[in-house]
Coordinates of C-alpha atoms in Angstrom, one line a residue:
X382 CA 106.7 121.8 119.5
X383 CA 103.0 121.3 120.0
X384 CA 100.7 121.7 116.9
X385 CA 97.0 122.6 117.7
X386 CA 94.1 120.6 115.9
X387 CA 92.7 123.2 113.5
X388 CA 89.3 122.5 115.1
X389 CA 86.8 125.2 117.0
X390 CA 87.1 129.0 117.3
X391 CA 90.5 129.4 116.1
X392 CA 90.1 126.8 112.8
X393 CA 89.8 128.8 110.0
X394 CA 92.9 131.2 111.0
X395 CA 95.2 128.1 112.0
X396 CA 94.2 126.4 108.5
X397 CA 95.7 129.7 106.6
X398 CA 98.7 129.3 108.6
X399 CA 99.1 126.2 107.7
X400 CA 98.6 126.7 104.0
X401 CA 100.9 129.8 104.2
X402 CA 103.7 127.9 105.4
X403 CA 103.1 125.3 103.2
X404 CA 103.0 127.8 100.1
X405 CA 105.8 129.6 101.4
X406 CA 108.2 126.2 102.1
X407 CA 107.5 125.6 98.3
X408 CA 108.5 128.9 96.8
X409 CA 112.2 128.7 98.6
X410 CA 112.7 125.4 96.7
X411 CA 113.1 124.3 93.3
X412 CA 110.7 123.0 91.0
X413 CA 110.0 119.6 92.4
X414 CA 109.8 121.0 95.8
X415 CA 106.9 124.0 94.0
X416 CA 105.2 120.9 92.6
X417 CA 105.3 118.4 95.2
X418 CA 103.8 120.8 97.7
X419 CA 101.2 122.3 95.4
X420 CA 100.1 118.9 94.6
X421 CA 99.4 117.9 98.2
X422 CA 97.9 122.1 99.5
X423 CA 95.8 120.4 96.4
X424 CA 94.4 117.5 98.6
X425 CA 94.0 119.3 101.5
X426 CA 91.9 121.9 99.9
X427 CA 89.7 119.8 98.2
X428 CA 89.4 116.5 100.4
X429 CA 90.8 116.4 103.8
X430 CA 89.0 117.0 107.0
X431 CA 90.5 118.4 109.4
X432 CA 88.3 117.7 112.3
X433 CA 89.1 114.1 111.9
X434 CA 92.1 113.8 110.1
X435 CA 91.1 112.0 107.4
X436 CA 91.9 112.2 103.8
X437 CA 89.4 109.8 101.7
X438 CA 90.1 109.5 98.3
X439 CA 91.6 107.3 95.6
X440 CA 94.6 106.8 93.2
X441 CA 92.2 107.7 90.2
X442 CA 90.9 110.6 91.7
X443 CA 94.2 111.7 92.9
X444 CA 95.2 111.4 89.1
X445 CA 92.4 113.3 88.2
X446 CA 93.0 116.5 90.6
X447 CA 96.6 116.7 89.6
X448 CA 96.3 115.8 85.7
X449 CA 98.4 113.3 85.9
X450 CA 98.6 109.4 85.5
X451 CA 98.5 106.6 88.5
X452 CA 102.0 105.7 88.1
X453 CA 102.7 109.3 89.0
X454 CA 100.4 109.3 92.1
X455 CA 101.9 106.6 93.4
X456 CA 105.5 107.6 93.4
X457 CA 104.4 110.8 94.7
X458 CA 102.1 109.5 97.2
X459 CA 104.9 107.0 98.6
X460 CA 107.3 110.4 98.3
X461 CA 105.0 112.1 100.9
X462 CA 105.0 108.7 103.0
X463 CA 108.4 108.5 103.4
X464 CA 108.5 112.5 104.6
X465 CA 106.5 111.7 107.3
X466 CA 104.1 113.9 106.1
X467 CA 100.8 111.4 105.8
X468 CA 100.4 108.1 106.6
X469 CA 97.8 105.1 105.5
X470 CA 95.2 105.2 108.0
X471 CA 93.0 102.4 106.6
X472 CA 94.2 100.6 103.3
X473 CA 92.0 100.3 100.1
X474 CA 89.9 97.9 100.0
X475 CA 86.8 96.2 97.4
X476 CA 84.2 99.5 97.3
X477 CA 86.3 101.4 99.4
X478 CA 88.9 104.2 99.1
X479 CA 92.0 104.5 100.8
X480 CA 91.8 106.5 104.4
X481 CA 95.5 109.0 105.1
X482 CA 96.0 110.8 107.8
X483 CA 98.6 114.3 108.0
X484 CA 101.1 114.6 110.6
X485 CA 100.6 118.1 110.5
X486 CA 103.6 118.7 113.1
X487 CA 106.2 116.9 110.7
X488 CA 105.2 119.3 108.4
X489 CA 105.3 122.2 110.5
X490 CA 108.9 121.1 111.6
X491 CA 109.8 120.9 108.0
X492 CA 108.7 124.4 107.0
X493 CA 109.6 126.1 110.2
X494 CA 113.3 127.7 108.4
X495 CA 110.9 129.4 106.3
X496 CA 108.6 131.1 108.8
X497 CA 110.7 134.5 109.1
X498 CA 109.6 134.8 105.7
X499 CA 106.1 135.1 106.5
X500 CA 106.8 137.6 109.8
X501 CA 107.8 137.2 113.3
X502 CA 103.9 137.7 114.0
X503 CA 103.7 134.3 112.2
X504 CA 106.4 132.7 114.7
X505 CA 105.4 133.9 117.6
X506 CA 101.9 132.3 116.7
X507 CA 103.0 129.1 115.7
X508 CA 105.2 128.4 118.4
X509 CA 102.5 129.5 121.5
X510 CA 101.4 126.3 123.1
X511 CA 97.9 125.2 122.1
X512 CA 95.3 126.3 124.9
X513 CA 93.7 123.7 126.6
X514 CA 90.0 122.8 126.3
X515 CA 90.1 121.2 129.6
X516 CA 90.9 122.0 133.5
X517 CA 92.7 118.9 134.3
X518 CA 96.6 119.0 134.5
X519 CA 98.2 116.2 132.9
X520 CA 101.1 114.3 134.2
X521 CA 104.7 116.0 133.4
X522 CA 107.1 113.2 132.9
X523 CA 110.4 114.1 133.5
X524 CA 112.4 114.8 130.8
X525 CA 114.3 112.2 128.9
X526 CA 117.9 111.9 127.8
X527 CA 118.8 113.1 124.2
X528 CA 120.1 109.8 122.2
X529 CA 124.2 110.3 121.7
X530 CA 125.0 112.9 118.4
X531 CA 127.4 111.4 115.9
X532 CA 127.9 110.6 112.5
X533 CA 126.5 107.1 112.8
X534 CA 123.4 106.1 110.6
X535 CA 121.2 105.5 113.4
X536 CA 122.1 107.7 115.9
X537 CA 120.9 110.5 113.3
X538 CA 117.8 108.3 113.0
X539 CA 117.5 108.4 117.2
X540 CA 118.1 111.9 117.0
X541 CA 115.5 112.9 114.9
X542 CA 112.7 110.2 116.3
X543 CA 113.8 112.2 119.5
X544 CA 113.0 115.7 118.4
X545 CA 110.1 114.7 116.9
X546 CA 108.7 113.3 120.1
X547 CA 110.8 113.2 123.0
X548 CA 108.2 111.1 124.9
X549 CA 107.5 108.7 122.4
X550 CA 110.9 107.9 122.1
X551 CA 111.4 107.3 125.4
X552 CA 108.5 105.0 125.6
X553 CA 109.3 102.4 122.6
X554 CA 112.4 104.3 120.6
X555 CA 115.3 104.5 122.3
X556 CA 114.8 100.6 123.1
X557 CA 115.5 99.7 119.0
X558 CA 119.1 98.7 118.5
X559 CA 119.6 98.3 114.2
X560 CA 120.9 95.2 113.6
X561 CA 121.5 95.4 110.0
X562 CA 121.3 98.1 106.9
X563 CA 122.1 96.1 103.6
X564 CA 119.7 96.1 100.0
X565 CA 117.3 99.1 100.7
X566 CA 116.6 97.3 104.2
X567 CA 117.2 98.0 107.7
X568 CA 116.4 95.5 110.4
X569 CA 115.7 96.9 113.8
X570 CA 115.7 94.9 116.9
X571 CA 113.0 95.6 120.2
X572 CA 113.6 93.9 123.3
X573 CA 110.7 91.8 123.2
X574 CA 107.7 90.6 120.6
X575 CA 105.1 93.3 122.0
X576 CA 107.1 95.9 121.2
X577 CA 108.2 94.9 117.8
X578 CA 104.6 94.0 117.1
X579 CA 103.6 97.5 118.3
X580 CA 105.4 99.6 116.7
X581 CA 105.8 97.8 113.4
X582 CA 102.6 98.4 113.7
X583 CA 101.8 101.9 115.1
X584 CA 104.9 103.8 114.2
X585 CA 107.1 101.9 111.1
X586 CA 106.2 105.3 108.7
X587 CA 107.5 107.4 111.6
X588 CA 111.2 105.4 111.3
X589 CA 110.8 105.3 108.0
X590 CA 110.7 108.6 107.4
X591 CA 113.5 109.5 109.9
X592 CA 115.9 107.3 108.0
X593 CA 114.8 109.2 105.0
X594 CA 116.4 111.9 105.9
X595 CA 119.4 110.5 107.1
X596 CA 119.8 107.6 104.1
X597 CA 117.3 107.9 101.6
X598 CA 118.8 104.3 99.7
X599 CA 116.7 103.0 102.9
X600 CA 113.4 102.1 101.4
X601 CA 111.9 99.4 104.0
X602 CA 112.4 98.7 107.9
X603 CA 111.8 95.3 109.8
X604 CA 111.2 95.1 113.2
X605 CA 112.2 91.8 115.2
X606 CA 112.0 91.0 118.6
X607 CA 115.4 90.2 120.8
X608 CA 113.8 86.9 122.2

């Protein structure tokens, strides 16, 4: 599934869909599901840009838009984290507000039961491929192999990193092995320190959030190298 950036002609009408399928994911829920969703349509209608994917704004401001204390904002901020749907872009620092970015295909992947709802108009124009600004063809790699199905822990984990991305987890994925799951942590081992490094770095909230879904008592990774 591609997601289109909700930039140029086509903006305003791929924002509503967005929204819609947002609103709509909330209604078939129960109240925490109405609230936590209305309380992030609330960021992205008041401070996100879309063109660069940036959401500026702080915990007391935050705390302000939803009328509710910081405590609040952060358990529902680190709530959304572990979704997968947004992700620190630049941390708060002295002057400055934290930076988040939306993984606006996470979310689409998590409302997508819900879009027969809204029509099979809707569908079909959520699921077209994005057209391309550009002539050039990229390179097609060739298809990689689904990780194994089972009832294991992280196979689930490497299933769903897999249908997220198939060609990121190809590239770094599918090389983790889990070493350990014990106290709320799971250590993950890459085969060497660039890789740890890397996507410790680049793609821990991505795990994170995979083994959120699969066992929620998981609340932090690690990332070691083999060597």
């Amino acid at each position: 599934m591609q997601v289109a950036k909700p930039v140029g002609r086509n903006a305003p009408a791929l924002k509503y869909d967005i929204l819609s399928a947002l609103a709509v994911h909330a209604l078939s829920g129960d109240k925490h599901r109405h609230r936590s969703v209305l309380r992030i349509m609330t960021l992205i209608t008041t401070r996100y840009n879309w063109r660069s994917n940036e959401l500026s704004i702080g915990r007391e401001e935050i705390a302000r838009l939803w009328s509710v204390n910081e405590r609040t904002v952060k358990r529902e901020m680190a709530k959304l984290r572990s979704a997968g749907w947004i992700a620190v872009k630049r941390p708060a620092a002295r002057g400055r507000v934290a930076v988040y970015e939306l993984d606006l295909k996470q979310i689409m992947l998590d409302t997508m039961e819900t879009w027969p709802v809204i029509g099979t108009d809707f569908q079909e124009r959520m699921q077209q491929k994005p057209e391309r600004d550009t002539n050039v063809v990229p390179f097609q790699s060739k298809p990689s192999i689904p990780p194994p199905q089972g009832e294991d822990v992280w196979a689930q984990v490497q299933s769903i990193l897999h249908e997220r991305d198939p060609e990121l987890w190809s590239s770094w994925f599918k090389h983790l092995n889990e070493a350990e799951r014990a106290g709320g942590l799971a250590t993950l081992i890459a085969p060497s320190r660039f890789m740890a490094d890397y996507i410790a770095q680049k793609w821990s909230g991505r795990v994170l959030a995979a083994y959120s879904r699969v066992d929620p008592s998981v609340r932090t990774i690690r990332i070691e190298a083999a060597e």
